[in-house]
Each structure stands twice: as structure tokens, then as C-alpha cells.
């Protein structure tokens, strides 16, 4: 529980309201430990697939993400030159949650291209 709580806090640049924190902690705790272990030990490299994508793509990354380095978002952008890379200031690993307005505006702008 302490480990998951620390990871959850690491996902956000700002402290979550207690109600949200405990709700998120609860649904993370129901994930079996074997599944969480498997997620930590997996090795993914989809660069070959990324370069084949031809539809509009939005890469949204929290500028204060302490879970995934910004280099990952930059590598994805390099693999998909037609994509849009958006760094959202003041948020961590969950930009869709911490700044839903900025995230939704960028998503709406992308959808308007279609």
C-alpha cells in the first residue's frame, strides 16, 4: 500500500484531494501484484510501428512528469514527424487529469483537423 501510494503521488505534480487519492489508491490495489510486476519488467519498443502511423497524432506530456521522461515523448515525435507534441506546464504523468482544459483544447484542435 505504501509503495502504490508513493507511485500515485509521483504521478501528479500537485497533491491530490484526499478523496481522489484514496479512490485511485483503491482501484490500483485491486490489480494483482503479478500484473504490477509484469508491467515493471516489460520491454516495449514500438518505434517501427510509430513510423507507419499516418493519421493525426497528439502526444501530450506533463512537463513535470516524474514517471516517464520527456525524452520518450520527443522520441515518439521524431518517429511521427506529422504529430503534435504538447508539453503541459505544471502537471505530471496525468495531464488529462491535472489540466483537463489544456488537454481537451489540444485534443479538440486535433479532432478539427479530421
PDB file of C-alpha atoms in Angstrom:
ATOM      1  CA  UNK A   1       0.000   0.000   0.000  1.00  0.00           C
ATOM      2  CA  UNK A   2       2.826   2.403   0.854  1.00  0.00           C
ATOM      3  CA  UNK A   3       4.589   1.645  -2.431  1.00  0.00           C
ATOM      4  CA  UNK A   4       1.474   2.184  -4.513  1.00  0.00           C
ATOM      5  CA  UNK A   5       0.698   5.344  -2.575  1.00  0.00           C
ATOM      6  CA  UNK A   6       4.178   6.676  -3.337  1.00  0.00           C
ATOM      7  CA  UNK A   7       3.800   5.831  -7.020  1.00  0.00           C
ATOM      8  CA  UNK A   8       0.407   7.507  -7.137  1.00  0.00           C
ATOM      9  CA  UNK A   9       1.806  10.676  -5.559  1.00  0.00           C
ATOM     10  CA  UNK A  10       4.666  10.569  -8.057  1.00  0.00           C
ATOM     11  CA  UNK A  11       2.141  10.700 -10.926  1.00  0.00           C
ATOM     12  CA  UNK A  12       0.892  14.169 -10.011  1.00  0.00           C
ATOM     13  CA  UNK A  13       2.735  17.471  -9.787  1.00  0.00           C
ATOM     14  CA  UNK A  14       0.224  18.770  -7.239  1.00  0.00           C
ATOM     15  CA  UNK A  15      -1.194  16.991  -4.222  1.00  0.00           C
ATOM     16  CA  UNK A  16      -4.467  15.249  -4.917  1.00  0.00           C
ATOM     17  CA  UNK A  17      -7.535  15.873  -2.789  1.00  0.00           C
ATOM     18  CA  UNK A  18      -7.758  13.045  -0.226  1.00  0.00           C
ATOM     19  CA  UNK A  19     -10.972  11.664  -1.736  1.00  0.00           C
ATOM     20  CA  UNK A  20      -9.354  11.348  -5.189  1.00  0.00           C
ATOM     21  CA  UNK A  21      -6.136   9.909  -3.774  1.00  0.00           C
ATOM     22  CA  UNK A  22      -7.912   7.145  -1.855  1.00  0.00           C
ATOM     23  CA  UNK A  23     -10.220   6.339  -4.761  1.00  0.00           C
ATOM     24  CA  UNK A  24      -7.223   5.950  -7.094  1.00  0.00           C
ATOM     25  CA  UNK A  25      -5.284   4.010  -4.478  1.00  0.00           C
ATOM     26  CA  UNK A  26      -8.252   1.651  -4.104  1.00  0.00           C
ATOM     27  CA  UNK A  27      -8.590   0.803  -7.763  1.00  0.00           C
ATOM     28  CA  UNK A  28      -4.827   0.364  -8.067  1.00  0.00           C
ATOM     29  CA  UNK A  29      -4.808  -2.033  -5.129  1.00  0.00           C
ATOM     30  CA  UNK A  30      -7.181  -4.431  -6.886  1.00  0.00           C
ATOM     31  CA  UNK A  31      -4.589  -5.012  -9.626  1.00  0.00           C
ATOM     32  CA  UNK A  32      -2.896  -8.312  -8.708  1.00  0.00           C
ATOM     33  CA  UNK A  33       0.778  -7.990  -7.680  1.00  0.00           C
ATOM     34  CA  UNK A  34       1.823 -10.344 -10.510  1.00  0.00           C
ATOM     35  CA  UNK A  35       0.313  -7.921 -13.038  1.00  0.00           C
ATOM     36  CA  UNK A  36       2.086  -4.913 -11.489  1.00  0.00           C
ATOM     37  CA  UNK A  37       5.386  -6.856 -11.511  1.00  0.00           C
ATOM     38  CA  UNK A  38       4.897  -7.767 -15.173  1.00  0.00           C
ATOM     39  CA  UNK A  39       4.315  -4.121 -16.065  1.00  0.00           C
ATOM     40  CA  UNK A  40       7.611  -3.129 -14.441  1.00  0.00           C
ATOM     41  CA  UNK A  41       9.601  -5.834 -16.194  1.00  0.00           C
ATOM     42  CA  UNK A  42       8.211  -5.424 -19.707  1.00  0.00           C
ATOM     43  CA  UNK A  43      10.372  -4.131 -22.512  1.00  0.00           C
ATOM     44  CA  UNK A  44       8.474  -2.300 -25.228  1.00  0.00           C
ATOM     45  CA  UNK A  45       9.848  -0.836 -28.392  1.00  0.00           C
ATOM     46  CA  UNK A  46       7.252   0.200 -30.944  1.00  0.00           C
ATOM     47  CA  UNK A  47       9.390   2.583 -32.965  1.00  0.00           C
ATOM     48  CA  UNK A  48       8.814   0.529 -36.118  1.00  0.00           C
ATOM     49  CA  UNK A  49       5.043   0.798 -35.660  1.00  0.00           C
ATOM     50  CA  UNK A  50       5.118   4.502 -34.841  1.00  0.00           C
ATOM     51  CA  UNK A  51       6.828   5.339 -38.105  1.00  0.00           C
ATOM     52  CA  UNK A  52       3.946   3.684 -40.010  1.00  0.00           C
ATOM     53  CA  UNK A  53       1.173   5.786 -38.434  1.00  0.00           C
ATOM     54  CA  UNK A  54      -0.326   8.255 -40.889  1.00  0.00           C
ATOM     55  CA  UNK A  55      -3.337   9.623 -39.000  1.00  0.00           C
ATOM     56  CA  UNK A  56      -3.159  12.820 -36.910  1.00  0.00           C
ATOM     57  CA  UNK A  57      -1.466  12.171 -33.556  1.00  0.00           C
ATOM     58  CA  UNK A  58      -1.345  14.224 -30.366  1.00  0.00           C
ATOM     59  CA  UNK A  59       1.456  13.442 -27.934  1.00  0.00           C
ATOM     60  CA  UNK A  60       0.542  15.060 -24.642  1.00  0.00           C
ATOM     61  CA  UNK A  61       3.139  15.016 -21.871  1.00  0.00           C
ATOM     62  CA  UNK A  62       3.194  16.642 -18.463  1.00  0.00           C
ATOM     63  CA  UNK A  63       6.161  18.984 -18.166  1.00  0.00           C
ATOM     64  CA  UNK A  64       6.716  17.791 -14.576  1.00  0.00           C
ATOM     65  CA  UNK A  65       6.205  14.075 -15.330  1.00  0.00           C
ATOM     66  CA  UNK A  66       8.315  12.152 -12.812  1.00  0.00           C
ATOM     67  CA  UNK A  67       7.296   8.724 -14.182  1.00  0.00           C
ATOM     68  CA  UNK A  68       8.121   8.949 -17.904  1.00  0.00           C
ATOM     69  CA  UNK A  69      10.927  11.198 -19.079  1.00  0.00           C
ATOM     70  CA  UNK A  70      10.199  13.877 -21.656  1.00  0.00           C
ATOM     71  CA  UNK A  71      12.778  12.198 -23.894  1.00  0.00           C
ATOM     72  CA  UNK A  72      10.213   9.445 -24.552  1.00  0.00           C
ATOM     73  CA  UNK A  73       7.704  11.977 -25.893  1.00  0.00           C
ATOM     74  CA  UNK A  74      10.418  13.587 -28.009  1.00  0.00           C
ATOM     75  CA  UNK A  75      11.391  10.182 -29.455  1.00  0.00           C
ATOM     76  CA  UNK A  76       7.769   9.489 -30.330  1.00  0.00           C
ATOM     77  CA  UNK A  77       7.560  12.885 -32.038  1.00  0.00           C
ATOM     78  CA  UNK A  78      10.707  12.113 -34.037  1.00  0.00           C
ATOM     79  CA  UNK A  79       9.196   8.803 -35.169  1.00  0.00           C
ATOM     80  CA  UNK A  80       5.995  10.574 -36.258  1.00  0.00           C
ATOM     81  CA  UNK A  81       7.039  13.933 -37.734  1.00  0.00           C
ATOM     82  CA  UNK A  82       3.411  14.786 -38.582  1.00  0.00           C
ATOM     83  CA  UNK A  83       2.395  14.501 -34.910  1.00  0.00           C
ATOM     84  CA  UNK A  84       1.874  17.352 -32.456  1.00  0.00           C
ATOM     85  CA  UNK A  85       3.864  17.316 -29.246  1.00  0.00           C
ATOM     86  CA  UNK A  86       2.301  19.177 -26.344  1.00  0.00           C
ATOM     87  CA  UNK A  87       4.089  19.683 -23.026  1.00  0.00           C
ATOM     88  CA  UNK A  88       1.599  20.882 -20.417  1.00  0.00           C
ATOM     89  CA  UNK A  89       3.221  23.056 -17.760  1.00  0.00           C
ATOM     90  CA  UNK A  90       2.617  22.387 -14.103  1.00  0.00           C
ATOM     91  CA  UNK A  91       1.402  18.809 -14.456  1.00  0.00           C
ATOM     92  CA  UNK A  92       2.881  15.356 -14.043  1.00  0.00           C
ATOM     93  CA  UNK A  93       2.101  11.956 -15.534  1.00  0.00           C
ATOM     94  CA  UNK A  94      -1.644  12.573 -15.900  1.00  0.00           C
ATOM     95  CA  UNK A  95      -2.109  15.771 -17.918  1.00  0.00           C
ATOM     96  CA  UNK A  96      -5.660  14.710 -18.827  1.00  0.00           C
ATOM     97  CA  UNK A  97      -6.468  14.792 -15.098  1.00  0.00           C
ATOM     98  CA  UNK A  98      -4.349  17.648 -13.787  1.00  0.00           C
ATOM     99  CA  UNK A  99      -5.145  20.130 -16.556  1.00  0.00           C
ATOM    100  CA  UNK A 100      -8.135  18.712 -18.370  1.00  0.00           C
ATOM    101  CA  UNK A 101      -8.796  22.084 -20.020  1.00  0.00           C
ATOM    102  CA  UNK A 102      -5.413  22.274 -21.781  1.00  0.00           C
ATOM    103  CA  UNK A 103      -5.548  18.600 -22.685  1.00  0.00           C
ATOM    104  CA  UNK A 104      -9.080  18.847 -24.108  1.00  0.00           C
ATOM    105  CA  UNK A 105      -8.295  22.016 -26.086  1.00  0.00           C
ATOM    106  CA  UNK A 106      -5.355  20.289 -27.769  1.00  0.00           C
ATOM    107  CA  UNK A 107      -7.437  17.184 -28.431  1.00  0.00           C
ATOM    108  CA  UNK A 108     -10.274  19.293 -29.871  1.00  0.00           C
ATOM    109  CA  UNK A 109      -7.824  21.104 -32.136  1.00  0.00           C
ATOM    110  CA  UNK A 110      -6.501  17.761 -33.380  1.00  0.00           C
ATOM    111  CA  UNK A 111     -10.047  16.452 -33.985  1.00  0.00           C
ATOM    112  CA  UNK A 112     -10.864  19.556 -36.023  1.00  0.00           C
ATOM    113  CA  UNK A 113      -8.145  18.528 -38.494  1.00  0.00           C
ATOM    114  CA  UNK A 114     -10.046  15.399 -39.391  1.00  0.00           C
TER     115      UNK A 114
END
